[in-house]
mmCIF file with all atom_site columns, C-alpha atoms and ligand atoms in Angstrom:
data_model
loop_
_atom_site.group_PDB
_atom_site.id
_atom_site.type_symbol
_atom_site.label_atom_id
_atom_site.label_alt_id
_atom_site.label_comp_id
_atom_site.label_asym_id
_atom_site.label_entity_id
_atom_site.label_seq_id
_atom_site.pdbx_PDB_ins_code
_atom_site.Cartn_x
_atom_site.Cartn_y
_atom_site.Cartn_z
_atom_site.occupancy
_atom_site.B_iso_or_equiv
_atom_site.pdbx_formal_charge
_atom_site.auth_seq_id
_atom_site.auth_comp_id
_atom_site.auth_asym_id
_atom_site.auth_atom_id
_atom_site.pdbx_PDB_model_num
ATOM   1   C CA  . MET A 1 1   ? 25.719 77.331 64.076  1.00 95.00 ? 223 MET A CA  1
ATOM   2   C CA  . ARG A 1 2   ? 27.723 79.401 66.537  1.00 98.00 ? 224 ARG A CA  1
ATOM   3   C CA  . MET A 1 3   ? 25.843 80.580 69.557  1.00 98.00 ? 225 MET A CA  1
ATOM   4   C CA  . ILE A 1 4   ? 26.176 81.928 73.041  1.00 98.00 ? 226 ILE A CA  1
ATOM   5   C CA  . PHE A 1 5   ? 23.957 81.194 76.034  1.00 98.00 ? 227 PHE A CA  1
ATOM   6   C CA  . MET A 1 6   ? 23.630 83.886 78.658  1.00 97.00 ? 228 MET A CA  1
ATOM   7   C CA  . GLY A 1 7   ? 21.552 84.281 81.756  1.00 95.00 ? 229 GLY A CA  1
ATOM   8   C CA  . PRO A 1 8   ? 21.954 84.857 85.466  1.00 93.00 ? 230 PRO A CA  1
ATOM   9   C CA  . PRO A 1 9   ? 23.191 82.024 87.687  1.00 89.00 ? 231 PRO A CA  1
ATOM   10  C CA  . GLY A 1 10  ? 20.371 79.534 88.226  1.00 86.00 ? 232 GLY A CA  1
ATOM   11  C CA  . ALA A 1 11  ? 18.437 80.425 85.075  1.00 90.00 ? 233 ALA A CA  1
ATOM   12  C CA  . GLY A 1 12  ? 18.860 76.860 83.784  1.00 90.00 ? 234 GLY A CA  1
ATOM   13  C CA  . LYS A 1 13  ? 21.521 77.746 81.239  1.00 93.00 ? 235 LYS A CA  1
ATOM   14  C CA  . GLY A 1 14  ? 23.556 74.556 81.564  1.00 94.00 ? 236 GLY A CA  1
ATOM   15  C CA  . THR A 1 15  ? 20.551 72.259 81.255  1.00 95.00 ? 237 THR A CA  1
ATOM   16  C CA  . GLN A 1 16  ? 19.180 74.065 78.227  1.00 97.00 ? 238 GLN A CA  1
ATOM   17  C CA  . ALA A 1 17  ? 22.605 74.406 76.625  1.00 97.00 ? 239 ALA A CA  1
ATOM   18  C CA  . ALA A 1 18  ? 23.038 70.621 76.671  1.00 97.00 ? 240 ALA A CA  1
ATOM   19  C CA  . VAL A 1 19  ? 19.619 70.051 75.063  1.00 97.00 ? 241 VAL A CA  1
ATOM   20  C CA  . VAL A 1 20  ? 20.124 72.642 72.325  1.00 97.00 ? 242 VAL A CA  1
ATOM   21  C CA  . ALA A 1 21  ? 23.715 71.630 71.521  1.00 98.00 ? 243 ALA A CA  1
ATOM   22  C CA  . GLU A 1 22  ? 22.631 68.018 71.124  1.00 97.00 ? 244 GLU A CA  1
ATOM   23  C CA  . LYS A 1 23  ? 19.816 69.068 68.796  1.00 96.00 ? 245 LYS A CA  1
ATOM   24  C CA  . TYR A 1 24  ? 22.234 71.046 66.595  1.00 97.00 ? 246 TYR A CA  1
ATOM   25  C CA  . GLY A 1 25  ? 25.014 68.446 66.814  1.00 97.00 ? 247 GLY A CA  1
ATOM   26  C CA  . ILE A 1 26  ? 27.515 70.953 68.163  1.00 98.00 ? 248 ILE A CA  1
ATOM   27  C CA  . PRO A 1 27  ? 29.595 70.852 71.364  1.00 98.00 ? 249 PRO A CA  1
ATOM   28  C CA  . ALA A 1 28  ? 28.231 72.677 74.418  1.00 98.00 ? 250 ALA A CA  1
ATOM   29  C CA  . ILE A 1 29  ? 31.255 74.413 75.878  1.00 98.00 ? 251 ILE A CA  1
ATOM   30  C CA  . SER A 1 30  ? 30.686 75.452 79.489  1.00 98.00 ? 252 SER A CA  1
ATOM   31  C CA  . THR A 1 31  ? 33.507 77.478 81.011  1.00 97.00 ? 253 THR A CA  1
ATOM   32  C CA  . GLY A 1 32  ? 32.105 76.694 84.481  1.00 96.00 ? 254 GLY A CA  1
ATOM   33  C CA  . ASP A 1 33  ? 32.297 72.940 83.735  1.00 96.00 ? 255 ASP A CA  1
ATOM   34  C CA  . ILE A 1 34  ? 35.846 73.233 82.396  1.00 97.00 ? 256 ILE A CA  1
ATOM   35  C CA  . PHE A 1 35  ? 36.894 75.145 85.510  1.00 97.00 ? 257 PHE A CA  1
ATOM   36  C CA  . ARG A 1 36  ? 35.216 72.575 87.776  1.00 96.00 ? 258 ARG A CA  1
ATOM   37  C CA  . ALA A 1 37  ? 36.904 69.703 85.934  1.00 96.00 ? 259 ALA A CA  1
ATOM   38  C CA  . ASN A 1 38  ? 40.263 71.420 86.468  1.00 96.00 ? 260 ASN A CA  1
ATOM   39  C CA  . VAL A 1 39  ? 39.495 71.999 90.142  1.00 96.00 ? 261 VAL A CA  1
ATOM   40  C CA  . GLY A 1 40  ? 38.596 68.313 90.474  1.00 96.00 ? 262 GLY A CA  1
ATOM   41  C CA  . GLU A 1 41  ? 41.851 67.239 88.835  1.00 97.00 ? 263 GLU A CA  1
ATOM   42  C CA  . GLY A 1 42  ? 43.892 69.699 90.889  1.00 96.00 ? 264 GLY A CA  1
ATOM   43  C CA  . THR A 1 43  ? 45.545 71.271 87.826  1.00 96.00 ? 265 THR A CA  1
ATOM   44  C CA  . PRO A 1 44  ? 47.318 74.655 88.163  1.00 95.00 ? 266 PRO A CA  1
ATOM   45  C CA  . LEU A 1 45  ? 44.407 76.238 86.262  1.00 95.00 ? 267 LEU A CA  1
ATOM   46  C CA  . GLY A 1 46  ? 41.986 74.633 88.716  1.00 96.00 ? 268 GLY A CA  1
ATOM   47  C CA  . LEU A 1 47  ? 43.907 75.869 91.727  1.00 96.00 ? 269 LEU A CA  1
ATOM   48  C CA  . GLU A 1 48  ? 43.927 79.408 90.317  1.00 95.00 ? 270 GLU A CA  1
ATOM   49  C CA  . ALA A 1 49  ? 40.225 79.328 89.398  1.00 97.00 ? 271 ALA A CA  1
ATOM   50  C CA  . LYS A 1 50  ? 38.982 77.828 92.658  1.00 96.00 ? 272 LYS A CA  1
ATOM   51  C CA  . ARG A 1 51  ? 39.670 80.874 94.818  1.00 96.00 ? 273 ARG A CA  1
ATOM   52  C CA  . TYR A 1 52  ? 37.524 83.047 92.577  1.00 96.00 ? 274 TYR A CA  1
ATOM   53  C CA  . MET A 1 53  ? 34.774 80.489 92.102  1.00 95.00 ? 275 MET A CA  1
ATOM   54  C CA  . ASP A 1 54  ? 34.424 79.836 95.827  1.00 93.00 ? 276 ASP A CA  1
ATOM   55  C CA  . ALA A 1 55  ? 34.020 83.566 96.407  1.00 92.00 ? 277 ALA A CA  1
ATOM   56  C CA  . GLY A 1 56  ? 31.445 83.928 93.613  1.00 92.00 ? 278 GLY A CA  1
ATOM   57  C CA  . GLU A 1 57  ? 33.844 86.149 91.635  1.00 95.00 ? 279 GLU A CA  1
ATOM   58  C CA  . TYR A 1 58  ? 34.777 85.834 87.995  1.00 97.00 ? 280 TYR A CA  1
ATOM   59  C CA  . VAL A 1 59  ? 38.030 84.124 87.153  1.00 98.00 ? 281 VAL A CA  1
ATOM   60  C CA  . PRO A 1 60  ? 40.359 86.744 85.587  1.00 97.00 ? 282 PRO A CA  1
ATOM   61  C CA  . ASP A 1 61  ? 39.772 87.400 81.888  1.00 97.00 ? 283 ASP A CA  1
ATOM   62  C CA  . SER A 1 62  ? 43.303 86.440 80.881  1.00 94.00 ? 284 SER A CA  1
ATOM   63  C CA  . VAL A 1 63  ? 42.926 82.949 82.358  1.00 96.00 ? 285 VAL A CA  1
ATOM   64  C CA  . THR A 1 64  ? 39.422 82.436 80.999  1.00 97.00 ? 286 THR A CA  1
ATOM   65  C CA  . ASN A 1 65  ? 40.177 83.765 77.514  1.00 97.00 ? 287 ASN A CA  1
ATOM   66  C CA  . ASN A 1 66  ? 43.175 81.480 77.051  1.00 96.00 ? 288 ASN A CA  1
ATOM   67  C CA  . MET A 1 67  ? 41.166 78.509 78.159  1.00 96.00 ? 289 MET A CA  1
ATOM   68  C CA  . VAL A 1 68  ? 38.369 79.279 75.682  1.00 97.00 ? 290 VAL A CA  1
ATOM   69  C CA  . ARG A 1 69  ? 40.829 79.945 72.869  1.00 96.00 ? 291 ARG A CA  1
ATOM   70  C CA  . ASP A 1 70  ? 42.335 76.463 73.379  1.00 95.00 ? 292 ASP A CA  1
ATOM   71  C CA  . ARG A 1 71  ? 38.914 74.840 73.519  1.00 96.00 ? 293 ARG A CA  1
ATOM   72  C CA  . LEU A 1 72  ? 37.617 76.558 70.378  1.00 97.00 ? 294 LEU A CA  1
ATOM   73  C CA  . ALA A 1 73  ? 40.736 75.438 68.513  1.00 95.00 ? 295 ALA A CA  1
ATOM   74  C CA  . GLN A 1 74  ? 39.695 71.778 68.975  1.00 96.00 ? 296 GLN A CA  1
ATOM   75  C CA  . PRO A 1 75  ? 38.431 70.169 65.764  1.00 97.00 ? 297 PRO A CA  1
ATOM   76  C CA  . ASP A 1 76  ? 34.928 69.450 67.107  1.00 97.00 ? 298 ASP A CA  1
ATOM   77  C CA  . ALA A 1 77  ? 34.262 73.195 67.502  1.00 97.00 ? 299 ALA A CA  1
ATOM   78  C CA  . GLU A 1 78  ? 35.175 73.974 63.910  1.00 95.00 ? 300 GLU A CA  1
ATOM   79  C CA  . PRO A 1 79  ? 31.690 73.507 62.370  1.00 94.00 ? 301 PRO A CA  1
ATOM   80  C CA  . GLY A 1 80  ? 29.953 75.245 65.269  1.00 97.00 ? 302 GLY A CA  1
ATOM   81  C CA  . PHE A 1 81  ? 29.604 75.488 69.041  1.00 98.00 ? 303 PHE A CA  1
ATOM   82  C CA  . LEU A 1 82  ? 27.426 76.625 71.874  1.00 98.00 ? 304 LEU A CA  1
ATOM   83  C CA  . LEU A 1 83  ? 29.257 78.679 74.461  1.00 98.00 ? 305 LEU A CA  1
ATOM   84  C CA  . ASP A 1 84  ? 27.604 78.367 77.867  1.00 98.00 ? 306 ASP A CA  1
ATOM   85  C CA  . GLY A 1 85  ? 28.783 81.009 80.314  1.00 97.00 ? 307 GLY A CA  1
ATOM   86  C CA  . TYR A 1 86  ? 31.242 82.825 78.063  1.00 98.00 ? 308 TYR A CA  1
ATOM   87  C CA  . PRO A 1 87  ? 31.650 85.718 77.381  1.00 98.00 ? 309 PRO A CA  1
ATOM   88  C CA  . ARG A 1 88  ? 30.715 87.227 80.724  1.00 98.00 ? 310 ARG A CA  1
ATOM   89  C CA  . THR A 1 89  ? 32.575 90.548 80.564  1.00 98.00 ? 311 THR A CA  1
ATOM   90  C CA  . LEU A 1 90  ? 32.978 93.218 77.888  1.00 98.00 ? 312 LEU A CA  1
ATOM   91  C CA  . ALA A 1 91  ? 36.671 92.340 77.639  1.00 98.00 ? 313 ALA A CA  1
ATOM   92  C CA  . GLN A 1 92  ? 35.711 88.724 76.928  1.00 98.00 ? 314 GLN A CA  1
ATOM   93  C CA  . VAL A 1 93  ? 33.336 89.890 74.177  1.00 98.00 ? 315 VAL A CA  1
ATOM   94  C CA  . GLU A 1 94  ? 36.232 91.655 72.465  1.00 98.00 ? 316 GLU A CA  1
ATOM   95  C CA  . GLU A 1 95  ? 38.484 88.672 72.891  1.00 98.00 ? 317 GLU A CA  1
ATOM   96  C CA  . LEU A 1 96  ? 35.890 86.329 71.398  1.00 98.00 ? 318 LEU A CA  1
ATOM   97  C CA  . ASP A 1 97  ? 35.388 88.734 68.495  1.00 98.00 ? 319 ASP A CA  1
ATOM   98  C CA  . GLY A 1 98  ? 39.116 88.478 67.834  1.00 98.00 ? 320 GLY A CA  1
ATOM   99  C CA  . MET A 1 99  ? 39.152 84.681 68.008  1.00 97.00 ? 321 MET A CA  1
ATOM   100 C CA  . LEU A 1 100 ? 36.241 84.428 65.560  1.00 97.00 ? 322 LEU A CA  1
ATOM   101 C CA  . ALA A 1 101 ? 37.650 87.026 63.191  1.00 96.00 ? 323 ALA A CA  1
ATOM   102 C CA  . ALA A 1 102 ? 40.964 85.159 63.103  1.00 95.00 ? 324 ALA A CA  1
ATOM   103 C CA  . SER A 1 103 ? 39.191 82.086 61.760  1.00 92.00 ? 325 SER A CA  1
ATOM   104 C CA  . GLY A 1 104 ? 36.799 84.006 59.515  1.00 94.00 ? 326 GLY A CA  1
ATOM   105 C CA  . ALA A 1 105 ? 33.802 82.906 61.592  1.00 96.00 ? 327 ALA A CA  1
ATOM   106 C CA  . SER A 1 106 ? 30.937 84.847 63.124  1.00 96.00 ? 328 SER A CA  1
ATOM   107 C CA  . LEU A 1 107 ? 28.191 84.380 65.695  1.00 98.00 ? 329 LEU A CA  1
ATOM   108 C CA  . ASP A 1 108 ? 24.678 83.416 64.643  1.00 97.00 ? 330 ASP A CA  1
ATOM   109 C CA  . ALA A 1 109 ? 22.752 83.965 67.863  1.00 98.00 ? 331 ALA A CA  1
ATOM   110 C CA  . VAL A 1 110 ? 22.930 84.945 71.511  1.00 98.00 ? 332 VAL A CA  1
ATOM   111 C CA  . VAL A 1 111 ? 20.251 83.365 73.690  1.00 98.00 ? 333 VAL A CA  1
ATOM   112 C CA  . VAL A 1 112 ? 19.460 85.095 76.980  1.00 97.00 ? 334 VAL A CA  1
ATOM   113 C CA  . LEU A 1 113 ? 17.330 83.271 79.520  1.00 96.00 ? 335 LEU A CA  1
ATOM   114 C CA  . THR A 1 114 ? 15.344 85.689 81.642  1.00 94.00 ? 336 THR A CA  1
ATOM   115 C CA  . VAL A 1 115 ? 14.133 84.739 85.135  1.00 91.00 ? 337 VAL A CA  1
ATOM   116 C CA  . ASP A 1 116 ? 13.150 86.824 88.154  1.00 87.00 ? 338 ASP A CA  1
ATOM   117 C CA  . SER A 1 117 ? 16.137 87.188 90.500  1.00 82.00 ? 339 SER A CA  1
ATOM   118 C CA  . GLU A 1 118 ? 14.431 86.039 93.727  1.00 86.00 ? 340 GLU A CA  1
ATOM   119 C CA  . GLU A 1 119 ? 13.166 82.962 91.912  1.00 86.00 ? 341 GLU A CA  1
ATOM   120 C CA  . LEU A 1 120 ? 16.783 82.313 90.924  1.00 86.00 ? 342 LEU A CA  1
ATOM   121 C CA  . VAL A 1 121 ? 18.085 82.533 94.455  1.00 87.00 ? 343 VAL A CA  1
ATOM   122 C CA  . GLN A 1 122 ? 15.434 80.032 95.559  1.00 87.00 ? 344 GLN A CA  1
ATOM   123 C CA  . ARG A 1 123 ? 16.332 77.664 92.699  1.00 83.00 ? 345 ARG A CA  1
ATOM   124 C CA  . LEU A 1 124 ? 20.008 77.819 93.564  1.00 85.00 ? 346 LEU A CA  1
ATOM   125 C CA  . LEU A 1 125 ? 19.377 77.198 97.258  1.00 87.00 ? 347 LEU A CA  1
ATOM   126 C CA  . LYS A 1 126 ? 17.436 74.112 96.247  1.00 87.00 ? 348 LYS A CA  1
ATOM   127 C CA  . ARG A 1 127 ? 20.255 72.979 93.956  1.00 82.00 ? 349 ARG A CA  1
ATOM   128 C CA  . ALA A 1 128 ? 22.699 73.538 96.826  1.00 83.00 ? 350 ALA A CA  1
ATOM   129 C CA  . GLU A 1 129 ? 21.035 70.759 98.798  1.00 84.00 ? 351 GLU A CA  1
ATOM   130 C CA  . THR A 1 130 ? 22.268 68.200 96.270  1.00 85.00 ? 352 THR A CA  1
ATOM   131 C CA  . SER A 1 131 ? 25.008 69.777 94.139  1.00 79.00 ? 353 SER A CA  1
ATOM   132 C CA  . GLY A 1 132 ? 27.889 69.748 96.577  1.00 77.00 ? 354 GLY A CA  1
ATOM   133 C CA  . ARG A 1 133 ? 29.129 72.888 94.788  1.00 74.00 ? 355 ARG A CA  1
ATOM   134 C CA  . SER A 1 134 ? 31.193 75.032 97.126  1.00 74.00 ? 356 SER A CA  1
ATOM   135 C CA  . ASP A 1 135 ? 29.786 78.203 95.494  1.00 76.00 ? 357 ASP A CA  1
ATOM   136 C CA  . ASP A 1 136 ? 26.179 77.297 96.351  1.00 78.00 ? 358 ASP A CA  1
ATOM   137 C CA  . THR A 1 137 ? 25.820 79.047 99.734  1.00 84.00 ? 359 THR A CA  1
ATOM   138 C CA  . GLU A 1 138 ? 23.242 81.815 100.099 1.00 87.00 ? 360 GLU A CA  1
ATOM   139 C CA  . GLU A 1 139 ? 25.814 84.571 100.535 1.00 90.00 ? 361 GLU A CA  1
ATOM   140 C CA  . VAL A 1 140 ? 27.821 83.471 97.510  1.00 89.00 ? 362 VAL A CA  1
ATOM   141 C CA  . ILE A 1 141 ? 24.639 82.923 95.490  1.00 88.00 ? 363 ILE A CA  1
ATOM   142 C CA  . ARG A 1 142 ? 23.491 86.499 96.113  1.00 90.00 ? 364 ARG A CA  1
ATOM   143 C CA  . HIS A 1 143 ? 26.948 87.823 95.342  1.00 93.00 ? 365 HIS A CA  1
ATOM   144 C CA  . ARG A 1 144 ? 27.013 85.912 92.049  1.00 92.00 ? 366 ARG A CA  1
ATOM   145 C CA  . GLN A 1 145 ? 23.728 87.566 91.059  1.00 92.00 ? 367 GLN A CA  1
ATOM   146 C CA  . ASP A 1 146 ? 25.247 90.992 91.784  1.00 94.00 ? 368 ASP A CA  1
ATOM   147 C CA  . VAL A 1 147 ? 28.365 90.193 89.776  1.00 95.00 ? 369 VAL A CA  1
ATOM   148 C CA  . TYR A 1 148 ? 26.148 89.107 86.870  1.00 95.00 ? 370 TYR A CA  1
ATOM   149 C CA  . THR A 1 149 ? 24.133 92.323 87.015  1.00 95.00 ? 371 THR A CA  1
ATOM   150 C CA  . GLU A 1 150 ? 27.253 94.483 87.120  1.00 97.00 ? 372 GLU A CA  1
ATOM   151 C CA  . GLN A 1 151 ? 29.564 92.716 84.713  1.00 97.00 ? 373 GLN A CA  1
ATOM   152 C CA  . THR A 1 152 ? 27.492 90.504 82.425  1.00 97.00 ? 374 THR A CA  1
ATOM   153 C CA  . ALA A 1 153 ? 24.066 92.127 82.014  1.00 95.00 ? 375 ALA A CA  1
ATOM   154 C CA  . PRO A 1 154 ? 25.659 94.994 79.988  1.00 97.00 ? 376 PRO A CA  1
ATOM   155 C CA  . LEU A 1 155 ? 26.571 92.431 77.306  1.00 98.00 ? 377 LEU A CA  1
ATOM   156 C CA  . ILE A 1 156 ? 22.872 92.036 76.503  1.00 97.00 ? 378 ILE A CA  1
ATOM   157 C CA  . ASP A 1 157 ? 22.787 95.525 74.972  1.00 98.00 ? 379 ASP A CA  1
ATOM   158 C CA  . VAL A 1 158 ? 25.929 94.855 72.971  1.00 98.00 ? 380 VAL A CA  1
ATOM   159 C CA  . TYR A 1 159 ? 24.450 91.777 71.337  1.00 98.00 ? 381 TYR A CA  1
ATOM   160 C CA  . ARG A 1 160 ? 21.042 93.398 70.912  1.00 98.00 ? 382 ARG A CA  1
ATOM   161 C CA  . ASP A 1 161 ? 22.729 96.206 68.976  1.00 98.00 ? 383 ASP A CA  1
ATOM   162 C CA  . ARG A 1 162 ? 24.328 93.599 66.739  1.00 98.00 ? 384 ARG A CA  1
ATOM   163 C CA  . GLY A 1 163 ? 20.912 92.069 66.037  1.00 97.00 ? 385 GLY A CA  1
ATOM   164 C CA  . LEU A 1 164 ? 21.914 88.719 67.533  1.00 98.00 ? 386 LEU A CA  1
ATOM   165 C CA  . LEU A 1 165 ? 19.842 88.679 70.707  1.00 98.00 ? 387 LEU A CA  1
ATOM   166 C CA  . LEU A 1 166 ? 17.079 86.160 71.394  1.00 98.00 ? 388 LEU A CA  1
ATOM   167 C CA  . GLU A 1 167 ? 15.454 86.763 74.785  1.00 97.00 ? 389 GLU A CA  1
ATOM   168 C CA  . VAL A 1 168 ? 13.650 83.694 76.083  1.00 97.00 ? 390 VAL A CA  1
ATOM   169 C CA  . ASP A 1 169 ? 11.502 83.356 79.197  1.00 95.00 ? 391 ASP A CA  1
ATOM   170 C CA  . GLY A 1 170 ? 13.358 80.859 81.388  1.00 94.00 ? 392 GLY A CA  1
ATOM   171 C CA  . LEU A 1 171 ? 10.482 80.201 83.771  1.00 92.00 ? 393 LEU A CA  1
ATOM   172 C CA  . GLY A 1 172 ? 8.638  76.897 83.453  1.00 91.00 ? 394 GLY A CA  1
ATOM   173 C CA  . GLU A 1 173 ? 9.283  73.205 82.904  1.00 93.00 ? 395 GLU A CA  1
ATOM   174 C CA  . VAL A 1 174 ? 12.615 72.282 81.331  1.00 94.00 ? 396 VAL A CA  1
ATOM   175 C CA  . THR A 1 175 ? 10.931 70.905 78.182  1.00 97.00 ? 397 THR A CA  1
ATOM   176 C CA  . GLU A 1 176 ? 8.740  73.994 77.874  1.00 97.00 ? 398 GLU A CA  1
ATOM   177 C CA  . VAL A 1 177 ? 11.762 76.304 78.009  1.00 97.00 ? 399 VAL A CA  1
ATOM   178 C CA  . SER A 1 178 ? 13.665 74.104 75.530  1.00 97.00 ? 400 SER A CA  1
ATOM   179 C CA  . GLU A 1 179 ? 10.778 74.418 73.085  1.00 98.00 ? 401 GLU A CA  1
ATOM   180 C CA  . ARG A 1 180 ? 10.810 78.214 73.402  1.00 97.00 ? 402 ARG A CA  1
ATOM   181 C CA  . ILE A 1 181 ? 14.545 78.334 72.724  1.00 98.00 ? 403 ILE A CA  1
ATOM   182 C CA  . LEU A 1 182 ? 14.382 75.979 69.760  1.00 97.00 ? 404 LEU A CA  1
ATOM   183 C CA  . THR A 1 183 ? 11.501 77.944 68.259  1.00 97.00 ? 405 THR A CA  1
ATOM   184 C CA  . ALA A 1 184 ? 13.446 81.196 68.626  1.00 97.00 ? 406 ALA A CA  1
ATOM   185 C CA  . LEU A 1 185 ? 16.537 79.614 67.062  1.00 97.00 ? 407 LEU A CA  1
ATOM   186 C CA  . ASP A 1 186 ? 14.520 78.147 64.229  1.00 94.00 ? 408 ASP A CA  1
ATOM   187 C CA  . GLY A 1 187 ? 13.885 81.677 63.005  1.00 85.00 ? 409 GLY A CA  1
ATOM   188 C CA  . VAL A 1 188 ? 17.656 82.292 62.957  1.00 88.00 ? 410 VAL A CA  1
ATOM   189 C CA  . SER A 1 189 ? 18.643 79.158 61.083  1.00 67.00 ? 411 SER A CA  1
ATOM   190 C CA  . ARG A 1 190 ? 16.009 79.894 58.451  1.00 61.00 ? 412 ARG A CA  1
ATOM   191 C CA  . GLY A 1 191 ? 17.484 83.392 58.160  1.00 58.00 ? 413 GLY A CA  1
HETATM 192 P P1  . AMP B 2 .   ? 28.908 78.588 85.971  1.00 71.79 ? 300 AMP B P1  1
HETATM 193 O O1  . AMP B 2 .   ? 28.912 77.110 86.128  1.00 71.79 ? 300 AMP B O1  1
HETATM 194 O O2  . AMP B 2 .   ? 28.751 79.014 84.544  1.00 71.79 ? 300 AMP B O2  1
HETATM 195 O O3  . AMP B 2 .   ? 27.914 79.251 86.877  1.00 71.79 ? 300 AMP B O3  1
HETATM 196 O O4  . AMP B 2 .   ? 30.348 79.119 86.422  1.00 71.79 ? 300 AMP B O4  1
HETATM 197 C C1  . AMP B 2 .   ? 30.825 78.881 87.736  1.00 71.79 ? 300 AMP B C1  1
HETATM 198 C C2  . AMP B 2 .   ? 31.954 79.840 88.072  1.00 71.79 ? 300 AMP B C2  1
HETATM 199 O O5  . AMP B 2 .   ? 33.027 79.667 87.142  1.00 71.79 ? 300 AMP B O5  1
HETATM 200 C C3  . AMP B 2 .   ? 31.598 81.318 87.975  1.00 71.79 ? 300 AMP B C3  1
HETATM 201 O O6  . AMP B 2 .   ? 30.954 81.803 89.135  1.00 71.79 ? 300 AMP B O6  1
HETATM 202 C C4  . AMP B 2 .   ? 32.986 81.933 87.784  1.00 71.79 ? 300 AMP B C4  1
HETATM 203 O O7  . AMP B 2 .   ? 33.709 81.942 88.995  1.00 71.79 ? 300 AMP B O7  1
HETATM 204 C C5  . AMP B 2 .   ? 33.647 80.914 86.867  1.00 71.79 ? 300 AMP B C5  1
HETATM 205 N N1  . AMP B 2 .   ? 33.400 81.262 85.453  1.00 71.79 ? 300 AMP B N1  1
HETATM 206 C C6  . AMP B 2 .   ? 32.674 80.560 84.546  1.00 71.79 ? 300 AMP B C6  1
HETATM 207 N N2  . AMP B 2 .   ? 32.673 81.167 83.345  1.00 71.79 ? 300 AMP B N2  1
HETATM 208 C C7  . AMP B 2 .   ? 33.399 82.302 83.496  1.00 71.79 ? 300 AMP B C7  1
HETATM 209 C C8  . AMP B 2 .   ? 33.746 83.374 82.622  1.00 71.79 ? 300 AMP B C8  1
HETATM 210 N N3  . AMP B 2 .   ? 33.330 83.421 81.359  1.00 71.79 ? 300 AMP B N3  1
HETATM 211 N N4  . AMP B 2 .   ? 34.521 84.368 83.128  1.00 71.79 ? 300 AMP B N4  1
HETATM 212 C C9  . AMP B 2 .   ? 34.960 84.332 84.396  1.00 71.79 ? 300 AMP B C9  1
HETATM 213 N N5  . AMP B 2 .   ? 34.644 83.371 85.278  1.00 71.79 ? 300 AMP B N5  1
HETATM 214 C C10 . AMP B 2 .   ? 33.877 82.350 84.832  1.00 71.79 ? 300 AMP B C10 1
#
């Protein structure tokens, strides 16, 4: 199973991605987590990414695409994967198409978590109290929502046109939302 998780910042993507990936026995690949790990280790990639992340901007496509290409080439991603937070731009969609085509693979599903944007800002402000993430200030949080609307929301139409889109209500208890996602995906795996 090869799938993508999309949704605005704070929609609970990372949490749900981990649950679903575990259920399917595939790696959850979060570009945000990989960037944060690199920032933590002070690698050149981390240093480059940090300036964008702290400002709530997207890391440039060239940097992100190369990172994902390397990660998808790892043996554990060969039977399937769940991409959490990638692609986020139309250019990244094209790049991913190329990577998959090169290995004769294709996507099975794109899950989009939908949540009201003010609810999201409130969730993120709450997370900010404990996360220690430098991109969890109110100004940056609001900017990240705008960047999502401008650059990532258009991808929803692209994947809907391809018949891959599963829109899931992201509001509710974590287990409740997981159930909704797994039910939606069940339809896909059964064809
Ligand atoms: P996330 O944890 O998914 O919210 O990602 C945190 C930050 O990492 C984002 O605000 C971006 O700065 C950066 N990032 C993560 N994924 C991508 C991507 N696909 N393209 C560009 N930047 C990304």
